[in-house]
Coordinates of C-alpha atoms in Angstrom, one line a residue:
X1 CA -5.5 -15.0 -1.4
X2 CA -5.7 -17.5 1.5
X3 CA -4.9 -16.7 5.2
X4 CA -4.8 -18.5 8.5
X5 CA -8.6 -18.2 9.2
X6 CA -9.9 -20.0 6.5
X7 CA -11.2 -16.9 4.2
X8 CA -10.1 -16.9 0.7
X9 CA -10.7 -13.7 -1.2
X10 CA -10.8 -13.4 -5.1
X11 CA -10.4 -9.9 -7.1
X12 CA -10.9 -9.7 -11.1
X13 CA -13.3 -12.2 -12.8
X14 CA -13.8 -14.4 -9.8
X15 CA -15.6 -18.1 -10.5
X16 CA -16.8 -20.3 -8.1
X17 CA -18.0 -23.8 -8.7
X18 CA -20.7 -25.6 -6.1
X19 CA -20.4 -29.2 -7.6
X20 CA -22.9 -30.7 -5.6
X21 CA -25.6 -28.1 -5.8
X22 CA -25.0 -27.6 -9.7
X23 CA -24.6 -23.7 -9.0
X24 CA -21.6 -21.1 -10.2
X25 CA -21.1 -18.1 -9.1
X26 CA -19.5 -15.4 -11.5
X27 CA -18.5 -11.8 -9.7
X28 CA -15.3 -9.3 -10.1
X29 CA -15.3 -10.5 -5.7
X30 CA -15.7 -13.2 -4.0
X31 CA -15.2 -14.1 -0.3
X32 CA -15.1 -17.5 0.3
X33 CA -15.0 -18.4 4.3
X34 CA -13.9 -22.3 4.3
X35 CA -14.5 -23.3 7.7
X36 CA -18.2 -22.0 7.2
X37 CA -18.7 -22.7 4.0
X38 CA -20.2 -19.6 2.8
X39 CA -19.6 -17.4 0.5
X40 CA -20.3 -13.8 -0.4
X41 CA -20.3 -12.2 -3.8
X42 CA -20.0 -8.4 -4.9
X43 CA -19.2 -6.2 -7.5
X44 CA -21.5 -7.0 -10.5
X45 CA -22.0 -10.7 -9.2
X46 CA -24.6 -13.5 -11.0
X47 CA -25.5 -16.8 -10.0
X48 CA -26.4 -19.8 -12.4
X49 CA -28.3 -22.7 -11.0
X50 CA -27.7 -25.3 -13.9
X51 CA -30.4 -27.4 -15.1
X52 CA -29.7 -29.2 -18.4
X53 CA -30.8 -26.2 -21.0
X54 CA -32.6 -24.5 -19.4
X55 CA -30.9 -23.0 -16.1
X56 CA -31.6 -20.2 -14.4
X57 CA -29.6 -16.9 -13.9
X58 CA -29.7 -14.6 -11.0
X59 CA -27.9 -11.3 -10.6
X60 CA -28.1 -8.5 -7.6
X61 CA -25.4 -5.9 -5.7
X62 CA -24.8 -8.7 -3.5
X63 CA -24.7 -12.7 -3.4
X64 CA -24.7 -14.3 -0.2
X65 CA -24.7 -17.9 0.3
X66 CA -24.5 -20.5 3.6
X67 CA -24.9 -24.0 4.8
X68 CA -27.4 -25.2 7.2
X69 CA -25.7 -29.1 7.1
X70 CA -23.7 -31.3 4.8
X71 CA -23.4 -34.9 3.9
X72 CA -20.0 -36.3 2.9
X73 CA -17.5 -35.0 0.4
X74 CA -18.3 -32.1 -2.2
X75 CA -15.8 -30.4 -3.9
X76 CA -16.0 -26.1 -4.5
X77 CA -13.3 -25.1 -7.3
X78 CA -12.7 -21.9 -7.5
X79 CA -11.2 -19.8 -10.2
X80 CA -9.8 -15.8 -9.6
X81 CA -6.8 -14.6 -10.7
X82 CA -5.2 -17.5 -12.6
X83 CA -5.6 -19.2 -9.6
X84 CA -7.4 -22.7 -9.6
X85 CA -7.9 -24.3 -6.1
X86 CA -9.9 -27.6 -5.5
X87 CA -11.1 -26.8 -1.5
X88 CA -12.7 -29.9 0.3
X89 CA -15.6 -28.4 2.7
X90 CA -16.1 -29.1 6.1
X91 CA -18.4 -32.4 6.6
X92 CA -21.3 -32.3 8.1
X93 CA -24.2 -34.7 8.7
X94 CA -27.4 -35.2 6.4
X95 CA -27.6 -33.5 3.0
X96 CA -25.7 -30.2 2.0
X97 CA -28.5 -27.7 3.0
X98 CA -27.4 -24.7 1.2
X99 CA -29.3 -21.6 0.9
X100 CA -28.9 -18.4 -1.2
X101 CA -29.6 -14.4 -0.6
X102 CA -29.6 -12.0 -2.9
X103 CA -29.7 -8.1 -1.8
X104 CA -30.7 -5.2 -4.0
X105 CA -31.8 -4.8 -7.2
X106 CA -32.5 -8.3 -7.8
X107 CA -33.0 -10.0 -11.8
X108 CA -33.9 -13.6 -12.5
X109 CA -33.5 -14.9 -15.8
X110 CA -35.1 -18.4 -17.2
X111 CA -36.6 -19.3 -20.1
X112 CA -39.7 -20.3 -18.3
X113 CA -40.1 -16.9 -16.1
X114 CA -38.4 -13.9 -15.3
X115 CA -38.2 -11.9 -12.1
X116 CA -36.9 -8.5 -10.4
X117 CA -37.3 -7.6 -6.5
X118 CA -35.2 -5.8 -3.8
X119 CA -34.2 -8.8 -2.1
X120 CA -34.4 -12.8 -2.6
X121 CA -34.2 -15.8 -0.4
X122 CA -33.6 -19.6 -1.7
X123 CA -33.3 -22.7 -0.7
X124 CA -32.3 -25.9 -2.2
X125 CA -34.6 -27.7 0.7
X126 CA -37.8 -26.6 -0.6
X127 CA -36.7 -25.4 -4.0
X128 CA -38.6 -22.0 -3.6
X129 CA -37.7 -18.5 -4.5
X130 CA -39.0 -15.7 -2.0
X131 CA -38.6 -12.7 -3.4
X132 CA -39.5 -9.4 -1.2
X133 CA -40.6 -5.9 -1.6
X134 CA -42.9 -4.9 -4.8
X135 CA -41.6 -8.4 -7.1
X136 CA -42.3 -8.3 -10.3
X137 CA -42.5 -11.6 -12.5
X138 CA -43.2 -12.5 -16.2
X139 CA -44.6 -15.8 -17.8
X140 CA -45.0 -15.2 -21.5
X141 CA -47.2 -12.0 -21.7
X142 CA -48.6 -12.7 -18.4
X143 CA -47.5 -10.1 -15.4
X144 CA -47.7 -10.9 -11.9
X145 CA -47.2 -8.5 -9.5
X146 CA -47.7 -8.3 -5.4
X147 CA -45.6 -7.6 -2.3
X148 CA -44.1 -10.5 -1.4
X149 CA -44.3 -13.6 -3.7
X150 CA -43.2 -17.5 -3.3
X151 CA -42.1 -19.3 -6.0
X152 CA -42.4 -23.0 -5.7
X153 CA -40.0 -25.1 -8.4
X154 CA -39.8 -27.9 -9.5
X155 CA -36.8 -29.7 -11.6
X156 CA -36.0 -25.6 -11.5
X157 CA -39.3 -25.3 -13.5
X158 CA -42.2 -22.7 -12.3
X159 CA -44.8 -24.6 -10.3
X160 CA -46.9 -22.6 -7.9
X161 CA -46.7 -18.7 -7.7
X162 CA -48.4 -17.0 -4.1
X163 CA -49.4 -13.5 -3.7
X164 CA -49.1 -12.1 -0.3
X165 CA -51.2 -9.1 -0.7
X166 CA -51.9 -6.7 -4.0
X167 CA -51.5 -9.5 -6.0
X168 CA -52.5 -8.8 -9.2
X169 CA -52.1 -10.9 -12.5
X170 CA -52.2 -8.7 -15.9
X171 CA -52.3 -10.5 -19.5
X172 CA -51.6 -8.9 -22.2
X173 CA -54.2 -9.2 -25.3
X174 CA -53.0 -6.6 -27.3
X175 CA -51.7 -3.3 -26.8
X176 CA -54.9 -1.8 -25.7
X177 CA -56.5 -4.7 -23.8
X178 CA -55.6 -6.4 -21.1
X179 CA -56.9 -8.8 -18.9
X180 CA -56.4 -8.6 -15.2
X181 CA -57.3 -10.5 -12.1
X182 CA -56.6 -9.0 -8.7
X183 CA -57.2 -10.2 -5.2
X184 CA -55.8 -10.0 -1.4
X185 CA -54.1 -13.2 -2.0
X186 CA -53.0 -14.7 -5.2
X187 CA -52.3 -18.5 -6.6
X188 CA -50.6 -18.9 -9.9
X189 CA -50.3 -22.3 -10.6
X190 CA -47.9 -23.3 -14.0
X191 CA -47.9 -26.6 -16.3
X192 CA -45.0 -27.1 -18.3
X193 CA -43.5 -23.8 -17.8
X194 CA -46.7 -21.9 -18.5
X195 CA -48.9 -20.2 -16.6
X196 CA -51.9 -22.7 -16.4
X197 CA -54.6 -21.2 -13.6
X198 CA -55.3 -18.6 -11.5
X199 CA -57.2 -18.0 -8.0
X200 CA -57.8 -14.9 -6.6
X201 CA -59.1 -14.0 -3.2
X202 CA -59.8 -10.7 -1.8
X203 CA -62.8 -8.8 -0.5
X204 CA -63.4 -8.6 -2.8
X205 CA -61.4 -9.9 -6.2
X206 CA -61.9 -8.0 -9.1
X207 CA -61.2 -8.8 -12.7
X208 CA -61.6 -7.6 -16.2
X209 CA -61.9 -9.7 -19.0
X210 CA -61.9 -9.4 -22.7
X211 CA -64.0 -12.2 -23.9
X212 CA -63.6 -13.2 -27.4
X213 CA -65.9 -15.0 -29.8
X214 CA -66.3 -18.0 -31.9
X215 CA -64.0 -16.2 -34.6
X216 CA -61.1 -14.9 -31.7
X217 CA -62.7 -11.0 -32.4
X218 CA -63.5 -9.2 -29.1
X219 CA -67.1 -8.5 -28.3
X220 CA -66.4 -6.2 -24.9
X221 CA -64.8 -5.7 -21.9
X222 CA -66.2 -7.8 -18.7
X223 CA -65.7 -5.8 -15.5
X224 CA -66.8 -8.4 -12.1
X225 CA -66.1 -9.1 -8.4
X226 CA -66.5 -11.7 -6.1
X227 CA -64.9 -13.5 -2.9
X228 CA -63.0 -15.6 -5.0
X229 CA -61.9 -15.6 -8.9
X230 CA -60.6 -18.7 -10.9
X231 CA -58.9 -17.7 -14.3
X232 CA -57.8 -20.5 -16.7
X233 CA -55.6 -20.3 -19.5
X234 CA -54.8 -21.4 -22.4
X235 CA -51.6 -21.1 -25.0
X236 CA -50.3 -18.5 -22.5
X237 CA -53.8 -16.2 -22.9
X238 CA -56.3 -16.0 -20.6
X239 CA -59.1 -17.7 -21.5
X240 CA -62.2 -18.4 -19.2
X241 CA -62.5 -16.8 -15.4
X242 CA -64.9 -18.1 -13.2
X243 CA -66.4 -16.5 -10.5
X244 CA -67.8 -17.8 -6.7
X245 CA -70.0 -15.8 -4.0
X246 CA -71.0 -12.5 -4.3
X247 CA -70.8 -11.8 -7.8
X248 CA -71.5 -8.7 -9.0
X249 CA -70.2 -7.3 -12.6
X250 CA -71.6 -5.4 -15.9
X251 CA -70.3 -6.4 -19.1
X252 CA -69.3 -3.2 -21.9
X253 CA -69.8 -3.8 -25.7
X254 CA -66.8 -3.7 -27.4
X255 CA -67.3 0.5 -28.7
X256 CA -68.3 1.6 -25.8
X257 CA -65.8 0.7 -23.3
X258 CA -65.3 4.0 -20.6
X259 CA -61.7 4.8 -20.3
X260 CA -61.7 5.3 -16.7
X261 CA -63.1 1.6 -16.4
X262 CA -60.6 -0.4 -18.0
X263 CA -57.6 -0.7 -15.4
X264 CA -57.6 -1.9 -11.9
X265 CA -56.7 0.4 -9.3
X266 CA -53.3 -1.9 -8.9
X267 CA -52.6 -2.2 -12.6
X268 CA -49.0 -1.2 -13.9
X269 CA -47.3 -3.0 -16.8
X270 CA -44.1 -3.3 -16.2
X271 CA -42.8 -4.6 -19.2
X272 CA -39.5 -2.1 -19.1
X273 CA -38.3 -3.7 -16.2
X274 CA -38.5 -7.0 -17.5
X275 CA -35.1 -9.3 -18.1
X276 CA -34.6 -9.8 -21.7
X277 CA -32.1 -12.5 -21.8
X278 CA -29.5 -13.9 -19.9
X279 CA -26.9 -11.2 -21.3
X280 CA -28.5 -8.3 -19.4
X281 CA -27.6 -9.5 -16.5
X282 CA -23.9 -9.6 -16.8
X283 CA -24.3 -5.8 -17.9

């Protein structure tokens, strides 16, 4: 339904189509204000930002999207009850600027990473996901946690991860070790879609480490601080960290590892949280 003021609204299995930005937007309502270009999403709504196979899928309570400028013509199509419209936007000067919000009980599905927070901010200018209050995101059977984080893309692929304060990185060796590296700030940096390095600063950064030796068995549980702390990985597990200024550490044996010593005071996995697949988020 159209009226005089430019709004269109769309009940029931709503589709919108942003050709130029290669995103759709899927909700049971959509709000669609023409003359603004912007749109706003509810009811179960989940956006896809396409990227050959490997897109990425976003769902929250509520979808909110606006335009800072445009270039020439784009074309939204919009689908909602049986109705098919082609709208031309207004024009504006420059590139189509569009940015995206999503509020409440955010999920982010890729094949690369996965993500939940309260609240989310992006923008096609920078191609970076803010994500606010307590985020959570996965890389393989890496955790990252903090409370705020930036996520810098490129192509849509993972790039550069940052911490604003707790930020804690937790890889999973097996289900009673894990490795974790925790600092004020944190820098996750990705290659390929994988988590690649790690720097932790903090005052200090701790860390505990499971080394492993020539064979891959475990030979103890390394417990350190410093100003800063470089972890490198490799095939998705945590293999070296580094450690610069003011080290000070003791390292366990193996058997005789005290319980009390093996999580950081920020540590929660948070694996039951974690997006699956793409599916759950149209649940």
């Amino acid at each position: 339904m159209e009226d005089k003021t430019g709004l269109v609204q769309m009940e029931g299995n709503a589709k919108l189509v942003d050709s130029t930005n290669n995103v759709t937007v899927l909700g049971n309502q959509i709000l669609l204000n023409k003359k603004e270009n912007s749109f706003l999403a509810t009811r179960k709504p989940v956006m896809i930002l396409y990227r050959d196979n490997d897109s990425t899928y976003i769902a929250a309570d509520t979808l909110f999207s606006g335009v800072s400028k445009y270039d020439a013509a784009g074309q939204i199509q919009i689908n909602g009850n049986d109705t098919v419209r082609n709208i031309s936007p207004a024009k504006l000067s420059d590139t189509a600027l569009r940015y995206f919000i999503a509020f409440h009980h955010v999920r982010i599905f890729n094949d690369s990473l996965q993500a939940v927070s309260d609240s989310l901010h992006y923008s096609n200018i920078d191609s970076t996901f803010k994500l606010f209050d307590g985020p959570v995101a996965w890389n393989g059977n890496t955790q990252i946690t903090g409370d705020t984080m930036h996520l810098y893309t490129q192509n849509k692929k993972p790039e550069r991860l940052y911490v604003f304060n707790n930020g804690i990185v937790i890889n999973k060796a097996n289900e009673a070790m894990y490795n974790q590296i925790a600092g004020r700030t944190l820098n996750a940096y990705f290659k390929e879609g994988n988590i690649d390095y790690a720097r932790a600063k903090g005052s200090p950064a701790e860390s505990i480490f499971y080394p492993q030796d020539d064979d891959s068995a475990y030979v103890g549980m390394n417990r350190s601080s410093g100003d800063v702390i470089d972890a490198f990985f490799v095939k998705k597990e945590l293999n070296k960290v580094k450690f610069i200024n003011n080290v000070d550490g003791v390292m366990y044996p193996i058997n005789q590892i005290p319980a009390d010593k093996k999580y950081l005071t920020n540590y929660k996995w948070l694996d039951n949280r974690r997006p699956k697949n793409k599916l759950e988020l149209f649940e």
